[in-house]
PDB file of C-alpha atoms and ligand atoms in Angstrom:
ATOM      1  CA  UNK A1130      19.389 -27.363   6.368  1.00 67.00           C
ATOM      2  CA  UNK A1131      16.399 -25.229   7.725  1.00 74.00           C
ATOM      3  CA  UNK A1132      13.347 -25.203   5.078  1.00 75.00           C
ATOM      4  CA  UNK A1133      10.742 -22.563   5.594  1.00 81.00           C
ATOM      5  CA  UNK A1134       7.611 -21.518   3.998  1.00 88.00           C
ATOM      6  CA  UNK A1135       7.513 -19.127   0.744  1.00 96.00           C
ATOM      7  CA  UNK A1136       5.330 -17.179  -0.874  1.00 97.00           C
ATOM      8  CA  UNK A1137       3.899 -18.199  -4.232  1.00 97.00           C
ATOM      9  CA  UNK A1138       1.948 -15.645  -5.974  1.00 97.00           C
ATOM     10  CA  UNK A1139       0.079 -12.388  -4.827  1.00 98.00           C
ATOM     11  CA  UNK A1140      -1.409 -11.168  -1.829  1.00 98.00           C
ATOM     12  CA  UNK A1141      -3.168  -8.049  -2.711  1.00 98.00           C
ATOM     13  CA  UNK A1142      -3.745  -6.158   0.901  1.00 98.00           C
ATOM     14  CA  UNK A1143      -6.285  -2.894   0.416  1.00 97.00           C
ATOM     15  CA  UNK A1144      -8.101  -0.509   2.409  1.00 94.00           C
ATOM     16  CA  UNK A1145      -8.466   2.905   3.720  1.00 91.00           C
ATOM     17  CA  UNK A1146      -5.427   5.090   5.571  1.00 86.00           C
ATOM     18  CA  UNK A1147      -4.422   3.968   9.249  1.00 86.00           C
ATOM     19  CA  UNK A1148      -6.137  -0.051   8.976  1.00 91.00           C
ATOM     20  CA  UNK A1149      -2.191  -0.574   9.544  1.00 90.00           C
ATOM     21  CA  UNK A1150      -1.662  -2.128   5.856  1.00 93.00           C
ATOM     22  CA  UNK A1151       2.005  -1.085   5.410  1.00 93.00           C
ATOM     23  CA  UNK A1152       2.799  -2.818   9.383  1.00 94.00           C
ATOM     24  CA  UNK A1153       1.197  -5.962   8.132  1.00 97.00           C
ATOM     25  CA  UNK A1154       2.011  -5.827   4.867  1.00 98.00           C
ATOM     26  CA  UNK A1155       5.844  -5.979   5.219  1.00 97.00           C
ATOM     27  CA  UNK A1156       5.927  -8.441   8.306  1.00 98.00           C
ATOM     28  CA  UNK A1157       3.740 -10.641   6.151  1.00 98.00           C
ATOM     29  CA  UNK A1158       6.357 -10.266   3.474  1.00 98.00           C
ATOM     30  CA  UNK A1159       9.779 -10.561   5.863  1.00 97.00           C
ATOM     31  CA  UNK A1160       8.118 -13.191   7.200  1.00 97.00           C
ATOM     32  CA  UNK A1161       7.763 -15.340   3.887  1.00 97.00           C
ATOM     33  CA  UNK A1162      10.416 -14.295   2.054  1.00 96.00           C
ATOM     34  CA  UNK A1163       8.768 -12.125  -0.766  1.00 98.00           C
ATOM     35  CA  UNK A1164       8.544  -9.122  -2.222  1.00 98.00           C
ATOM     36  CA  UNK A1165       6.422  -5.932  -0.716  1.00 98.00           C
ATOM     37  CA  UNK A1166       4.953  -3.632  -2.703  1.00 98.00           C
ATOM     38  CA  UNK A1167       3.665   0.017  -1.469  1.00 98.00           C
ATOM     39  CA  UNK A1168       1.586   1.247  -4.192  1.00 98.00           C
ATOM     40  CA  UNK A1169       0.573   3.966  -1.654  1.00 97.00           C
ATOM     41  CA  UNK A1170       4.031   5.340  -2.022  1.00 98.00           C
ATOM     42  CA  UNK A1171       3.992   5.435  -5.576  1.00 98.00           C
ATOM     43  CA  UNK A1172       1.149   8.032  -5.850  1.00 98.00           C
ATOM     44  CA  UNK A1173       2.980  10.038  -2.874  1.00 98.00           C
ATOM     45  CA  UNK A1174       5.720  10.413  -4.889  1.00 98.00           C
ATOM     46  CA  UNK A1175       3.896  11.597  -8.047  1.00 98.00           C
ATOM     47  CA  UNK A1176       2.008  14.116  -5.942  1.00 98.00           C
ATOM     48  CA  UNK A1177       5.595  14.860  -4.329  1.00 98.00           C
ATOM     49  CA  UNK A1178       6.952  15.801  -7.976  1.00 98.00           C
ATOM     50  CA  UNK A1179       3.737  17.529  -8.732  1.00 98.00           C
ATOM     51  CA  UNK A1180       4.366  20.049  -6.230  1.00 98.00           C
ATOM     52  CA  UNK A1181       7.994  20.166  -6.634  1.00 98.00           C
ATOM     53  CA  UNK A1182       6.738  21.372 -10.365  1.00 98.00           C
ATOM     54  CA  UNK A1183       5.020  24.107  -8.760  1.00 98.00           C
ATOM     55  CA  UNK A1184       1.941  22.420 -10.578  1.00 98.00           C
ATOM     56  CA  UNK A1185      -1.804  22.970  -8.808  1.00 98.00           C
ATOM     57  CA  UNK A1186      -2.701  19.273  -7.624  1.00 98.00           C
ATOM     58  CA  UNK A1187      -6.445  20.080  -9.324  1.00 97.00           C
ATOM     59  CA  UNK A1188      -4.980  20.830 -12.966  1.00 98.00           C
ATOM     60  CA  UNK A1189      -5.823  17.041 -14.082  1.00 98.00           C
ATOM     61  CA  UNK A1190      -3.702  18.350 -17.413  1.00 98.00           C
ATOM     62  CA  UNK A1191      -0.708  19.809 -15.724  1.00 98.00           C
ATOM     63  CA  UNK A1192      -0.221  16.640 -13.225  1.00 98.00           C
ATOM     64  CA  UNK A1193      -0.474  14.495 -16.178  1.00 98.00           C
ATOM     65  CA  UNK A1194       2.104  16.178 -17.721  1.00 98.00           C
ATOM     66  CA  UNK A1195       4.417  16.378 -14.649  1.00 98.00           C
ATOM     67  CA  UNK A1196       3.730  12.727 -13.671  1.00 98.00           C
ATOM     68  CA  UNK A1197       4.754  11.543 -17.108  1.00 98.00           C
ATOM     69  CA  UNK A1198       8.108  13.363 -16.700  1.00 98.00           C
ATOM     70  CA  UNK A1199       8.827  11.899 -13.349  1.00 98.00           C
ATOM     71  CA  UNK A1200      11.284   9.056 -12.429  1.00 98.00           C
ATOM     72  CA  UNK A1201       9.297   6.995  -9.799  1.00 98.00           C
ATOM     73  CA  UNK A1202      11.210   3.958  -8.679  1.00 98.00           C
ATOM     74  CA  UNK A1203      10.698   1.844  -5.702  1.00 98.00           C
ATOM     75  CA  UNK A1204      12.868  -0.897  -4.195  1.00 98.00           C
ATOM     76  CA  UNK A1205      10.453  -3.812  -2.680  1.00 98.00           C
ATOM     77  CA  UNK A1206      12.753  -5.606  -0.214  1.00 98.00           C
ATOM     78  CA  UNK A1207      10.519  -5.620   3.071  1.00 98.00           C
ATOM     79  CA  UNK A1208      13.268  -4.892   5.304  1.00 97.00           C
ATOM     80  CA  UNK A1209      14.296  -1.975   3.488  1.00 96.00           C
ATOM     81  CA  UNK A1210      11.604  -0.397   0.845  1.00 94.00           C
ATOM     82  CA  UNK A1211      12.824   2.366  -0.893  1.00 97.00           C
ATOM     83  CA  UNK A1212      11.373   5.315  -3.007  1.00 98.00           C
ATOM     84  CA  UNK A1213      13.033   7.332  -5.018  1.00 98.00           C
ATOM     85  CA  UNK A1214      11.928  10.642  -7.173  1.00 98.00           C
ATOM     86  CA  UNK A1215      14.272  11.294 -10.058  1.00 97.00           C
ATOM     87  CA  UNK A1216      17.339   9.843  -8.940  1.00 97.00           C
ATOM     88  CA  UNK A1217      16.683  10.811  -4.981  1.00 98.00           C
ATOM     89  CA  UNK A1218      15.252   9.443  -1.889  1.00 98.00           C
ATOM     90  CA  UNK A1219      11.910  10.600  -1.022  1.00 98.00           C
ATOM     91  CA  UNK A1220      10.828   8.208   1.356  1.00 97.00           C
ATOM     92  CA  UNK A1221      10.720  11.001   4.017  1.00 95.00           C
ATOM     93  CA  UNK A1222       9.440  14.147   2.189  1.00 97.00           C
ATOM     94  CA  UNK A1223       6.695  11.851   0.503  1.00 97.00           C
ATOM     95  CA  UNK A1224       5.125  11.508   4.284  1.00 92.00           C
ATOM     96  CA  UNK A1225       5.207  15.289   4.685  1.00 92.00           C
ATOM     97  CA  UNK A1226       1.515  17.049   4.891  1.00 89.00           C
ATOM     98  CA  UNK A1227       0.949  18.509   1.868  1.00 96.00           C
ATOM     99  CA  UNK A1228       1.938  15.446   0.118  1.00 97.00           C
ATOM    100  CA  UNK A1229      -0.274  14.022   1.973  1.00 91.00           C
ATOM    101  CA  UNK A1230      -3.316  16.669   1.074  1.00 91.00           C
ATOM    102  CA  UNK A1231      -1.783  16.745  -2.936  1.00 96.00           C
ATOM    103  CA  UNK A1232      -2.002  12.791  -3.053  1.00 95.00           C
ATOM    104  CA  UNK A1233      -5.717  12.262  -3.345  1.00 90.00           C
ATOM    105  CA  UNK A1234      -6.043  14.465  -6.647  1.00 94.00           C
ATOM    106  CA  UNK A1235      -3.177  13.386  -7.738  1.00 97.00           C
ATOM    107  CA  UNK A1236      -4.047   9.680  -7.528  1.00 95.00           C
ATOM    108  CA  UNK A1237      -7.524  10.303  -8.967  1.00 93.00           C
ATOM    109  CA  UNK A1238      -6.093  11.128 -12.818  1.00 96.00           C
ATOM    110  CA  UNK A1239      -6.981   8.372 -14.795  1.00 96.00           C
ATOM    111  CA  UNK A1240      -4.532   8.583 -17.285  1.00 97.00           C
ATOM    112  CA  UNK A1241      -2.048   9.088 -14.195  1.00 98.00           C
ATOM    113  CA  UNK A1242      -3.170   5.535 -12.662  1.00 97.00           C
ATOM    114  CA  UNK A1243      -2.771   4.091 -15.473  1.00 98.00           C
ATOM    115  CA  UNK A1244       1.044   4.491 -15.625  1.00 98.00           C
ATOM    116  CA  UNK A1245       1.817   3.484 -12.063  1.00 98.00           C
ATOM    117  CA  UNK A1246      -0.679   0.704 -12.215  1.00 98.00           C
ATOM    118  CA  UNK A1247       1.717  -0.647 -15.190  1.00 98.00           C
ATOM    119  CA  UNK A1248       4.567   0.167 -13.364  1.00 98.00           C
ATOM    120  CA  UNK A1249       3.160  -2.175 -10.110  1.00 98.00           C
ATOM    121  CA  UNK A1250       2.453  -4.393 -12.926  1.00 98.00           C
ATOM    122  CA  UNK A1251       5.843  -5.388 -14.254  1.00 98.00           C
ATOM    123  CA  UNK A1252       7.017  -4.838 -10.514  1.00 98.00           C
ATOM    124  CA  UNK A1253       4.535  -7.713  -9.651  1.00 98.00           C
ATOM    125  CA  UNK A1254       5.079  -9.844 -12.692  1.00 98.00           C
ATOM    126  CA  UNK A1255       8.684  -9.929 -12.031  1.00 97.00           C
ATOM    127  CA  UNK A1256       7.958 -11.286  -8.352  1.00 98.00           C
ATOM    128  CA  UNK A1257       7.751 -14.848  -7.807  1.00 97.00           C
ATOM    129  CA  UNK A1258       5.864 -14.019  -4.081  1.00 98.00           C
ATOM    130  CA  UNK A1259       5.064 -10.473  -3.165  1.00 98.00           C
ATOM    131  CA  UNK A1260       2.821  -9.038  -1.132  1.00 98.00           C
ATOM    132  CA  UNK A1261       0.807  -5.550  -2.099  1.00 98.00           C
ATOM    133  CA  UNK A1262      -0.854  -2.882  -0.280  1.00 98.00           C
ATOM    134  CA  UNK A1263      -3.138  -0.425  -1.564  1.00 96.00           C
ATOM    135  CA  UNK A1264      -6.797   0.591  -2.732  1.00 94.00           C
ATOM    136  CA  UNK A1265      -7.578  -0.868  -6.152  1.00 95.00           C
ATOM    137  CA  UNK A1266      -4.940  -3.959  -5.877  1.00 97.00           C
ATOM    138  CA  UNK A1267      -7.567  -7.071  -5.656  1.00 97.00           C
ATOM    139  CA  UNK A1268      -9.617  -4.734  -7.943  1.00 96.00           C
ATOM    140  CA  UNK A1269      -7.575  -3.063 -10.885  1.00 96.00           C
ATOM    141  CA  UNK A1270      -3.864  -4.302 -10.545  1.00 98.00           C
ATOM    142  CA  UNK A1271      -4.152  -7.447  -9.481  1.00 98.00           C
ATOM    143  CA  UNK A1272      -7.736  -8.986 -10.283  1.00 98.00           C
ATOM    144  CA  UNK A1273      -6.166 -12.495 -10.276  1.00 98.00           C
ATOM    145  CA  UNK A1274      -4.491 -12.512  -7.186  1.00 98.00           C
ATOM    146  CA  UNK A1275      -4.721 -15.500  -5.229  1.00 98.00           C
ATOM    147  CA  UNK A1276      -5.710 -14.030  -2.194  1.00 98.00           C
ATOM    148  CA  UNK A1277      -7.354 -10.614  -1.525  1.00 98.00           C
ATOM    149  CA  UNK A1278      -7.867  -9.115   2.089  1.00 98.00           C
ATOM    150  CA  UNK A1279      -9.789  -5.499   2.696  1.00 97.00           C
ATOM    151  CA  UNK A1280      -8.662  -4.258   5.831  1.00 96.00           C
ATOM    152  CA  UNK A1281     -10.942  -2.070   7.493  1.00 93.00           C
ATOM    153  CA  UNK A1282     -11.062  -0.171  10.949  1.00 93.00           C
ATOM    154  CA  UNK A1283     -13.223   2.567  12.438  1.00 91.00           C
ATOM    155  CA  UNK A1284     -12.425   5.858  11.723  1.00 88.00           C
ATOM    156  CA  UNK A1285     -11.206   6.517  15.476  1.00 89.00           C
ATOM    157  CA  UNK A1286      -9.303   4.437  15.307  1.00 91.00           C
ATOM    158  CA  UNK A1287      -7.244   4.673  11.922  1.00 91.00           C
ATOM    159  CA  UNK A1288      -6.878   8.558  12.965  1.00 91.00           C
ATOM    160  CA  UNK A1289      -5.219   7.258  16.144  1.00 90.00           C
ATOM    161  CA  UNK A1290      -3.129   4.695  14.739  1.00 88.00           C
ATOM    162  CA  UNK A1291      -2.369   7.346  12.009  1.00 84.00           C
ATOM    163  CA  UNK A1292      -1.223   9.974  14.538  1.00 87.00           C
ATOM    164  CA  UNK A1293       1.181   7.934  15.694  1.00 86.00           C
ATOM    165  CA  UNK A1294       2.891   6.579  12.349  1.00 78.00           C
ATOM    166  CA  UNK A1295       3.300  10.102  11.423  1.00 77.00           C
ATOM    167  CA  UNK A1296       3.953  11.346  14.869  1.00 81.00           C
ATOM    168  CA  UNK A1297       1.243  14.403  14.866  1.00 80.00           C
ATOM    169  CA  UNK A1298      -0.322  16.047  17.901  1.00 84.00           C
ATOM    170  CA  UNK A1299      -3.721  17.009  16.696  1.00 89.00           C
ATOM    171  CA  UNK A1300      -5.919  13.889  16.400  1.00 89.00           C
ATOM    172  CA  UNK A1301      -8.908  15.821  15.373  1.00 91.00           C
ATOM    173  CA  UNK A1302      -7.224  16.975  12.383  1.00 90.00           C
ATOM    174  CA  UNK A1303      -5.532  13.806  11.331  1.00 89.00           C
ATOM    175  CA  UNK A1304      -9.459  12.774  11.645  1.00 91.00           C
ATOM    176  CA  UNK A1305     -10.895  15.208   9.350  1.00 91.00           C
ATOM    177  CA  UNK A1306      -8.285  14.624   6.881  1.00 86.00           C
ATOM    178  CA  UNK A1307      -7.991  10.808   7.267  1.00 87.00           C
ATOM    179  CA  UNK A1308     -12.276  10.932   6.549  1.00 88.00           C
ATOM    180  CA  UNK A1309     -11.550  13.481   4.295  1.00 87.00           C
ATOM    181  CA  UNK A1310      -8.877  11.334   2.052  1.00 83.00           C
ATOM    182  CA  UNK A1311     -11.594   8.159   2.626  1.00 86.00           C
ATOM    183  CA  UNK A1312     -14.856  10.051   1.062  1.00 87.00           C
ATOM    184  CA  UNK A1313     -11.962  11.436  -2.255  1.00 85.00           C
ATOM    185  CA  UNK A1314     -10.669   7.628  -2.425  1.00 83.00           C
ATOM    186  CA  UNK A1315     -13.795   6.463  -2.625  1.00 86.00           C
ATOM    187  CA  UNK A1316     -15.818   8.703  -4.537  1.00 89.00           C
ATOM    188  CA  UNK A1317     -13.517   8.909  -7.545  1.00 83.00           C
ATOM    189  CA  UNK A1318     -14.265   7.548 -10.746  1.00 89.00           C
ATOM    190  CA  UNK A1319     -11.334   6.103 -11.211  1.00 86.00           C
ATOM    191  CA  UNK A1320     -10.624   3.105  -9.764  1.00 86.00           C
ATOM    192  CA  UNK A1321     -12.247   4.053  -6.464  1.00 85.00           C
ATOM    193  CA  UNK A1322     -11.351   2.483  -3.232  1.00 88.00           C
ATOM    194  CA  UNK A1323     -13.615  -0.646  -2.422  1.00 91.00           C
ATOM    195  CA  UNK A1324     -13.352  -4.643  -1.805  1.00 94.00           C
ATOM    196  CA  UNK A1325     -12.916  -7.054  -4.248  1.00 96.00           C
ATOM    197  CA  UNK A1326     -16.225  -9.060  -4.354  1.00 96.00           C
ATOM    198  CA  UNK A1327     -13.784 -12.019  -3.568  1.00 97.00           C
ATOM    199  CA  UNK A1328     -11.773  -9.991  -1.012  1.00 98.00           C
ATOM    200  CA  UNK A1329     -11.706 -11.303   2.707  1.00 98.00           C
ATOM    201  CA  UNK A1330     -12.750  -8.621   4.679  1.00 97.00           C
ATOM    202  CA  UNK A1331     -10.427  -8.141   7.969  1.00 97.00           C
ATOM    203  CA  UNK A1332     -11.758  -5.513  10.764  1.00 96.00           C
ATOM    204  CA  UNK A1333      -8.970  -4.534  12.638  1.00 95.00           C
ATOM    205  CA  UNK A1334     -10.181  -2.365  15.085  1.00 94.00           C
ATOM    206  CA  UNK A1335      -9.645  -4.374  18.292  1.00 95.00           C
ATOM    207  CA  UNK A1336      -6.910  -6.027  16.878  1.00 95.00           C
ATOM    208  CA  UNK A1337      -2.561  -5.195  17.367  1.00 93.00           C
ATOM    209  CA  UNK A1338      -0.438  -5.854  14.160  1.00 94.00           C
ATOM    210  CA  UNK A1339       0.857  -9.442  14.982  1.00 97.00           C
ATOM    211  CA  UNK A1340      -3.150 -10.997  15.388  1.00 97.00           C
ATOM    212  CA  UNK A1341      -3.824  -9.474  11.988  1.00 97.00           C
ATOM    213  CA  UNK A1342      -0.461 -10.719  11.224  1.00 98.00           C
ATOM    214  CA  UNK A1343      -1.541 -14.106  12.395  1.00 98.00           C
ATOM    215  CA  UNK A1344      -4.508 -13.806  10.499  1.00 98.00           C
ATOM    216  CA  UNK A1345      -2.787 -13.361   6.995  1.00 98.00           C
ATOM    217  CA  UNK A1346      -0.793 -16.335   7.708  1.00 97.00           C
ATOM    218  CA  UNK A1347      -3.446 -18.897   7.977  1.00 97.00           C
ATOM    219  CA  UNK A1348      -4.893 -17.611   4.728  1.00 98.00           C
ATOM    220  CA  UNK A1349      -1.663 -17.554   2.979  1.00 98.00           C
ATOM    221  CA  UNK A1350      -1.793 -21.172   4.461  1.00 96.00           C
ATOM    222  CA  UNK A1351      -5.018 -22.083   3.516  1.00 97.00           C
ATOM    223  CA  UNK A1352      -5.271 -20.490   0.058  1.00 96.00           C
ATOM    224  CA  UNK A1353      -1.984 -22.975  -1.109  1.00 96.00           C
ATOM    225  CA  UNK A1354       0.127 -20.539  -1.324  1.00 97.00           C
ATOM    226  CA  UNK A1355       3.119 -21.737   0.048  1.00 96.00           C
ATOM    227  CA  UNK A1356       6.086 -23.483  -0.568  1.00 94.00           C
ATOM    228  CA  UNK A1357       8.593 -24.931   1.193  1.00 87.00           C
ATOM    229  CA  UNK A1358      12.216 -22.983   0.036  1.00 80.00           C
ATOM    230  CA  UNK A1359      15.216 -24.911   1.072  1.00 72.00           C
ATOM    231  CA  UNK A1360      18.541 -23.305   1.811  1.00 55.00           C
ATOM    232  CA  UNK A1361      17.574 -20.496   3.986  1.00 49.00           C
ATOM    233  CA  UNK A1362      18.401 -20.398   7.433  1.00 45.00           C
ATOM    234  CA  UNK A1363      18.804 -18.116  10.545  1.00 42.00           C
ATOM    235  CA  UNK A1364      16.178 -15.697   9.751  1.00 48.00           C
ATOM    236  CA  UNK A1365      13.042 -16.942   8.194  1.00 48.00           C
ATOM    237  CA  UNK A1366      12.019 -15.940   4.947  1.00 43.00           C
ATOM    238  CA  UNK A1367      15.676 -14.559   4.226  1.00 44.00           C
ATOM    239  CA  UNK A1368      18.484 -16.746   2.033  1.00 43.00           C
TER     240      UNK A1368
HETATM  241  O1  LIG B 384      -1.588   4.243   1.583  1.00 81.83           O
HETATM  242  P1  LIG B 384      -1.206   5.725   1.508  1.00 81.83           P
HETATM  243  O2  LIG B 384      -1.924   6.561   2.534  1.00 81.83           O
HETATM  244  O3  LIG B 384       0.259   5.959   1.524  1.00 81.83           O
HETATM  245  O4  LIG B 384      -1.750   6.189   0.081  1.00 81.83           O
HETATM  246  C1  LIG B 384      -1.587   7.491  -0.362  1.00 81.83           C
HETATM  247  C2  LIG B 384      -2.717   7.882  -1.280  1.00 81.83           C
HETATM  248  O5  LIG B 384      -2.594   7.227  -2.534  1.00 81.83           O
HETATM  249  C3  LIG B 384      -4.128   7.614  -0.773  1.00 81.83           C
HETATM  250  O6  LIG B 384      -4.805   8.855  -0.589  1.00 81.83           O
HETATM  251  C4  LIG B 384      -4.822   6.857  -1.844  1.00 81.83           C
HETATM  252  C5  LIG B 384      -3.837   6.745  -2.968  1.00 81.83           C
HETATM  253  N1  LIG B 384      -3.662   5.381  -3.426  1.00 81.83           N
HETATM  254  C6  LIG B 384      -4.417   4.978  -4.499  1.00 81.83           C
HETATM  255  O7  LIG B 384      -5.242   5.743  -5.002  1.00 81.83           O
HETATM  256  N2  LIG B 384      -4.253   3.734  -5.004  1.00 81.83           N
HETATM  257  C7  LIG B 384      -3.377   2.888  -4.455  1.00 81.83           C
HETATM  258  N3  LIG B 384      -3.226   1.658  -4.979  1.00 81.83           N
HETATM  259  C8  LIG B 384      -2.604   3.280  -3.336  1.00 81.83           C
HETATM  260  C9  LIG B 384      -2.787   4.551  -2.836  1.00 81.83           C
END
């Protein structure tokens, strides 16, 4: 019988828009047979059924009150996440542009992090490996995680690589908005978007998905946090 290595534990994987977290992230994941978790997608969909509401993305009241109505779930298999918004699939409309330009105010209610970062919570608790991406995850959600990486890139570069995942034309725009998201992430009181102090920091600017890939391996690796799961075979990672 085949034995492969498993995730144990957390790997909390954080940094700004386009450092190609959610690539990584659920390779990393597939590859070890654990969990992923896209907290990301969790505030898109809040923002998604803030506007859906017809409520203004600024009225820190209003989204609370939306938000607490909403039925957020999100399925963490790596090789098919889901995300649903009250019952339907949203994992399209929650990449849609004004999502995108609703998420940042959204995300910066405190009272409105608060219930998703419960939500990952129990999500992660549940997990026996599972990998997460986001901002505050080696910070806020996860301050105990085994391992912590910050991924960061230049801003050319994440506007490029963010062009592409969302298949726009204008890079000059996805730039503005990608430094524009950055300075509202990171300037927020709540929870704002920085590394752990024990976070290894990863710039991925001159590097493809399966170095950085590589990379997260031999920490998983050297960090103990694998073990060797018997009775899987054909793909690794999968039962
Ligand atoms: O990773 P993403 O671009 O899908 O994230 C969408 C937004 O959600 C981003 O502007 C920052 C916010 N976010 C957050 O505040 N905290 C997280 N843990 C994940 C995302």
């Amino acid at each position: 019988m085949l034995q492969v290595d498993a995730l144990r534990g957390v790997v909390a994987l954080d940094g700004p828009s386009g450092t190609g977290k959610s690539t990584v992230a659920r390779r990393l994941a597939a590859d070890l047979g654990a969990r992923y978790l896209d907290t990301g997608a969790m505030y898109r969909a809040a923002a998604l059924g803030v506007l859906r509401a017809g409520v203004d993305p600024a009225d820190a009241g209003a989204v609370l009150a939306t938000v607490e109505g909403l039925d957020i779930h999100i399925g963490t298999d790596p090789g098919a996440p889901t995300v649903t918004l009250d019952g339907a699939d949203v994992a399209r409309a929650i990449r849609d542009a004004p999502v995108t330009s609703a998420v940042s105010p959204v995300s910066a209610v405190t009272e409105v992090r608060a219930l998703l970062v419960a939500q990952q919570r129990r999500i992660i608790d549940d997990a026996a490996g599972i990998v997460v991406e986001g901002r505050d995850i080696g910070t806020v959600v996860a301050p105990d995680a085994p391992l912590k990486v910050f991924l960061t890139a230049s801003p050319a570069q994440r506007a490029q690589r963010r062009a592409i995942q969302d298949g726009v034309q204008d890079l000059a725009g996805v730039r503005r908005s990608v430094e524009r998201r950055d300075r509202l992430d990171s300037t927020r009181t709540a929870s704002p978007l920085r590394p752990a102090a024990d976070a290894v920091e990863l710039d991925t600017t001159e590097l493809d998905a399966t170095e950085v890939l590589a990379a997260l391996h031999e920490l998983v690796a050297q960090r103990g946090l694998l073990v060797v799961a018997p009775g899987m075979s054909a793909q690794r990672g999968r039962p």
